[in-house]
Amino acid sequence: MINFTVGPVQSTEEVRKIGAENVPYFRTQEFSEIMFENERLMKKFAFAEENAKVVFLTGSGTASMEAAVMNVLTKNDKALIINGGSFGQRFVNICKIHKIPYYEIKLEAGQNITQKELEEIPNEDFSALLVNANETSTGVHYDLQLLSDFCKEHSMTFIVDAISSFLADIIDMKTMGIDVLMTGSQKALACPPGISVMVLSEKAVNKIYANEVESLYFDLKPALEDAKRGQTPFTPAVGILLQINARLKAIDEAGGVEAEHRKIAALADDFRNKIKGMPFEIFTEALSPAVTPVRPTSAKAYDIFLTLKDEYGIWICPNGGELSDIVFRVGHIGDLTIEDNDKLIEALQDMQKRGLV
């Protein structure tokens, strides 16, 4: 199978080999040194300030989304949430559960945020802004600079789910004033799912220490304390953390986050150029290199997903709910090549000849 989904994605041979090994004992200085290196490289690739901290949570990306809300916000805050799809709605649901007051900017599927929407927000004292940098369900990459300027103007805490955007888009935490940046091991880090990563500004760390969280596992204070010695308060997904270490070092040796961004952008541009003239439309103009949302003009999106999977040995990313028959998504992250793109295009062209697209 060739995997064009946006997570889990294809891993390199080096990462896969680590996954085949026995998991070592981790309460050792050797493992602590690996965790220190993981933190250093995550901060480097996120362009975080020197005194930023990194937490590695064993859980999916949603674990870090919920942990961010629980630890950085309180019932005295009022959150502003950009909601343009499944993952924006997830932030809404998390705030509801934890009784964090919020207001959502509800966008249509495929719609980007603009100054107009910000100007229409009620004149209330919002203390935090929550956004999915790349609303993966629709492929929209929001204007983070616009939101950064808005947060700075209104002295708001800036919480960014960059789960599918990290490494695909250049995100500068320090320049943009991002307080919480989240990603997951199974996205552009191209490791198995199971670890979510939070990069925290000094402001966010201070908020965490000042907050009393009614949770054992999701209270980040013990995680921050144990991170000082390169450890975690509970047993982590040790093997995945070793794979993340190998992946981060490989990216660093290959030219860093900028080179990784160029590689992903080249794959995205190649695919988008090759589907021109085919019975497809790109669903939004606000694109991240991480993923291309494709609207078929003469077939159902989910049928295309099934046919590629069952007859051609290719995974693309289907949608659920109202978008299931309207949009499929093609990811450009992970261990993919231009030659892989060609195989997908050949399959789609063959399906076109058969009248299936």
mmCIF file of N, CA, C and O in Angstrom, residues 67-108:
data_model
loop_
_atom_site.group_PDB
_atom_site.id
_atom_site.type_symbol
_atom_site.label_atom_id
_atom_site.label_comp_id
_atom_site.label_asym_id
_atom_site.label_seq_id
_atom_site.Cartn_x
_atom_site.Cartn_y
_atom_site.Cartn_z
ATOM 1 N N ALA A 67 -5.447 18.707 27.168
ATOM 2 C CA ALA A 67 -4.513 19.120 28.214
ATOM 3 C C ALA A 67 -4.254 20.621 28.161
ATOM 4 O O ALA A 67 -4.121 21.281 29.203
ATOM 5 N N ALA A 68 -4.179 21.184 26.954
ATOM 6 C CA ALA A 68 -3.955 22.628 26.822
ATOM 7 C C ALA A 68 -5.100 23.412 27.438
ATOM 8 O O ALA A 68 -4.892 24.368 28.192
ATOM 9 N N VAL A 69 -6.332 23.007 27.121
ATOM 10 C CA VAL A 69 -7.502 23.696 27.670
ATOM 11 C C VAL A 69 -7.540 23.549 29.188
ATOM 12 O O VAL A 69 -7.755 24.514 29.931
ATOM 13 N N MET A 70 -7.316 22.336 29.692
ATOM 14 C CA MET A 70 -7.415 22.067 31.122
ATOM 15 C C MET A 70 -6.356 22.814 31.934
ATOM 16 O O MET A 70 -6.619 23.269 33.050
ATOM 17 N N ASN A 71 -5.143 22.930 31.387
ATOM 18 C CA ASN A 71 -4.021 23.443 32.154
ATOM 19 C C ASN A 71 -3.742 24.928 31.976
ATOM 20 O O ASN A 71 -3.217 25.571 32.878
ATOM 21 N N VAL A 72 -4.085 25.456 30.810
ATOM 22 C CA VAL A 72 -3.744 26.852 30.514
ATOM 23 C C VAL A 72 -4.934 27.775 30.745
ATOM 24 O O VAL A 72 -4.754 28.961 31.044
ATOM 25 N N LEU A 73 -6.152 27.239 30.648
ATOM 26 C CA LEU A 73 -7.351 28.054 30.824
ATOM 27 C C LEU A 73 -8.081 27.677 32.108
ATOM 28 O O LEU A 73 -7.948 26.559 32.605
ATOM 29 N N THR A 74 -8.856 28.613 32.626
ATOM 30 C CA THR A 74 -9.698 28.372 33.791
ATOM 31 C C THR A 74 -11.093 28.907 33.504
ATOM 32 O O THR A 74 -11.330 29.538 32.461
ATOM 33 N N LYS A 75 -11.990 28.694 34.445
ATOM 34 C CA LYS A 75 -13.364 29.188 34.291
ATOM 35 C C LYS A 75 -13.431 30.707 34.308
ATOM 36 O O LYS A 75 -14.471 31.288 33.981
ATOM 37 N N ASN A 76 -12.344 31.357 34.681
ATOM 38 C CA ASN A 76 -12.292 32.818 34.657
ATOM 39 C C ASN A 76 -11.863 33.357 33.293
ATOM 40 O O ASN A 76 -11.891 34.571 33.070
ATOM 41 N N ASP A 77 -11.445 32.462 32.415
ATOM 42 C CA ASP A 77 -11.071 32.866 31.062
ATOM 43 C C ASP A 77 -12.290 32.891 30.160
ATOM 44 O O ASP A 77 -13.348 32.348 30.499
ATOM 45 N N LYS A 78 -12.135 33.514 29.008
ATOM 46 C CA LYS A 78 -13.123 33.385 27.939
ATOM 47 C C LYS A 78 -12.366 33.137 26.647
ATOM 48 O O LYS A 78 -11.544 33.958 26.223
ATOM 49 N N ALA A 79 -12.626 31.988 26.045
ATOM 50 C CA ALA A 79 -11.883 31.562 24.871
ATOM 51 C C ALA A 79 -12.605 31.956 23.590
ATOM 52 O O ALA A 79 -13.837 31.907 23.514
ATOM 53 N N LEU A 80 -11.836 32.320 22.594
ATOM 54 C CA LEU A 80 -12.329 32.561 21.246
ATOM 55 C C LEU A 80 -11.836 31.402 20.390
ATOM 56 O O LEU A 80 -10.630 31.148 20.320
ATOM 57 N N ILE A 81 -12.766 30.678 19.762
ATOM 58 C CA ILE A 81 -12.415 29.461 19.020
ATOM 59 C C ILE A 81 -12.750 29.637 17.548
ATOM 60 O O ILE A 81 -13.871 30.016 17.202
ATOM 61 N N ILE A 82 -11.764 29.360 16.682
ATOM 62 C CA ILE A 82 -12.018 29.324 15.242
ATOM 63 C C ILE A 82 -12.554 27.937 14.914
ATOM 64 O O ILE A 82 -11.856 26.933 15.073
ATOM 65 N N ASN A 83 -13.794 27.867 14.466
ATOM 66 C CA ASN A 83 -14.438 26.575 14.213
ATOM 67 C C ASN A 83 -14.873 26.502 12.752
ATOM 68 O O ASN A 83 -15.919 27.003 12.365
ATOM 69 N N GLY A 84 -14.037 25.813 11.952
ATOM 70 C CA GLY A 84 -14.370 25.651 10.542
ATOM 71 C C GLY A 84 -14.415 24.207 10.100
ATOM 72 O O GLY A 84 -14.320 23.909 8.909
ATOM 73 N N GLY A 85 -14.541 23.283 11.080
ATOM 74 C CA GLY A 85 -14.563 21.871 10.712
ATOM 75 C C GLY A 85 -14.505 20.978 11.930
ATOM 76 O O GLY A 85 -14.690 21.418 13.067
ATOM 77 N N SER A 86 -14.206 19.719 11.699
ATOM 78 C CA SER A 86 -14.250 18.712 12.764
ATOM 79 C C SER A 86 -13.326 19.049 13.923
ATOM 80 O O SER A 86 -13.663 18.811 15.092
ATOM 81 N N PHE A 87 -12.146 19.593 13.629
ATOM 82 C CA PHE A 87 -11.159 19.801 14.680
ATOM 83 C C PHE A 87 -11.368 21.130 15.402
ATOM 84 O O PHE A 87 -11.074 21.242 16.596
ATOM 85 N N GLY A 88 -11.918 22.118 14.716
ATOM 86 C CA GLY A 88 -12.361 23.318 15.417
ATOM 87 C C GLY A 88 -13.501 22.981 16.364
ATOM 88 O O GLY A 88 -13.557 23.459 17.502
ATOM 89 N N GLN A 89 -14.407 22.119 15.913
ATOM 90 C CA GLN A 89 -15.506 21.665 16.761
ATOM 91 C C GLN A 89 -14.979 20.905 17.966
ATOM 92 O O GLN A 89 -15.560 20.955 19.059
ATOM 93 N N ARG A 90 -13.864 20.214 17.806
ATOM 94 C CA ARG A 90 -13.289 19.468 18.926
ATOM 95 C C ARG A 90 -12.860 20.423 20.044
ATOM 96 O O ARG A 90 -13.052 20.123 21.226
ATOM 97 N N PHE A 91 -12.271 21.555 19.690
ATOM 98 C CA PHE A 91 -11.932 22.558 20.709
ATOM 99 C C PHE A 91 -13.199 23.055 21.407
ATOM 100 O O PHE A 91 -13.215 23.260 22.626
ATOM 101 N N VAL A 92 -14.262 23.261 20.640
ATOM 102 C CA VAL A 92 -15.540 23.676 21.227
ATOM 103 C C VAL A 92 -16.013 22.634 22.231
ATOM 104 O O VAL A 92 -16.393 22.953 23.368
ATOM 105 N N ASN A 93 -15.982 21.363 21.839
ATOM 106 C CA ASN A 93 -16.449 20.291 22.721
ATOM 107 C C ASN A 93 -15.620 20.202 23.998
ATOM 108 O O ASN A 93 -16.153 19.971 25.093
ATOM 109 N N ILE A 94 -14.305 20.377 23.865
ATOM 110 C CA ILE A 94 -13.431 20.313 25.036
ATOM 111 C C ILE A 94 -13.742 21.453 26.001
ATOM 112 O O ILE A 94 -13.818 21.248 27.227
ATOM 113 N N CYS A 95 -13.942 22.653 25.471
ATOM 114 C CA CYS A 95 -14.275 23.787 26.342
ATOM 115 C C CYS A 95 -15.624 23.577 27.026
ATOM 116 O O CYS A 95 -15.799 23.923 28.202
ATOM 117 N N LYS A 96 -16.582 22.994 26.304
ATOM 118 C CA LYS A 96 -17.879 22.690 26.913
ATOM 119 C C LYS A 96 -17.707 21.744 28.096
ATOM 120 O O LYS A 96 -18.245 21.971 29.186
ATOM 121 N N ILE A 97 -16.973 20.676 27.882
ATOM 122 C CA ILE A 97 -16.800 19.662 28.918
ATOM 123 C C ILE A 97 -16.163 20.250 30.166
ATOM 124 O O ILE A 97 -16.563 19.944 31.290
ATOM 125 N N HIS A 98 -15.172 21.121 29.971
ATOM 126 C CA HIS A 98 -14.430 21.671 31.108
ATOM 127 C C HIS A 98 -14.964 23.023 31.577
ATOM 128 O O HIS A 98 -14.332 23.691 32.395
ATOM 129 N N LYS A 99 -16.131 23.380 31.017
ATOM 130 C CA LYS A 99 -16.847 24.587 31.461
ATOM 131 C C LYS A 99 -16.001 25.853 31.344
ATOM 132 O O LYS A 99 -16.018 26.728 32.208
ATOM 133 N N ILE A 100 -15.251 25.919 30.250
ATOM 134 C CA ILE A 100 -14.501 27.133 29.919
ATOM 135 C C ILE A 100 -15.407 28.015 29.057
ATOM 136 O O ILE A 100 -15.845 27.581 27.985
ATOM 137 N N PRO A 101 -15.739 29.220 29.498
ATOM 138 C CA PRO A 101 -16.571 30.098 28.655
ATOM 139 C C PRO A 101 -15.909 30.323 27.296
ATOM 140 O O PRO A 101 -14.684 30.495 27.222
ATOM 141 N N TYR A 102 -16.713 30.329 26.244
ATOM 142 C CA TYR A 102 -16.124 30.471 24.917
ATOM 143 C C TYR A 102 -17.116 31.127 23.960
ATOM 144 O O TYR A 102 -18.326 31.174 24.203
ATOM 145 N N TYR A 103 -16.573 31.634 22.880
ATOM 146 C CA TYR A 103 -17.353 32.127 21.739
ATOM 147 C C TYR A 103 -16.691 31.542 20.497
ATOM 148 O O TYR A 103 -15.463 31.573 20.360
ATOM 149 N N GLU A 104 -17.487 30.980 19.594
ATOM 150 C CA GLU A 104 -16.899 30.385 18.402
ATOM 151 C C GLU A 104 -17.176 31.237 17.165
ATOM 152 O O GLU A 104 -18.271 31.748 16.972
ATOM 153 N N ILE A 105 -16.127 31.401 16.369
ATOM 154 C CA ILE A 105 -16.284 31.983 15.037
ATOM 155 C C ILE A 105 -16.577 30.811 14.113
ATOM 156 O O ILE A 105 -15.701 30.023 13.773
ATOM 157 N N LYS A 106 -17.826 30.682 13.718
ATOM 158 C CA LYS A 106 -18.260 29.537 12.918
ATOM 159 C C LYS A 106 -18.044 29.845 11.439
ATOM 160 O O LYS A 106 -18.625 30.801 10.895
ATOM 161 N N LEU A 107 -17.181 29.062 10.794
ATOM 162 C CA LEU A 107 -16.874 29.251 9.382
ATOM 163 C C LEU A 107 -17.475 28.132 8.553
ATOM 164 O O LEU A 107 -17.664 27.005 9.041
ATOM 165 N N GLU A 108 -17.755 28.419 7.311
ATOM 166 C CA GLU A 108 -18.217 27.390 6.379
ATOM 167 C C GLU A 108 -17.055 26.463 6.038
ATOM 168 O O GLU A 108 -15.881 26.854 6.118
#
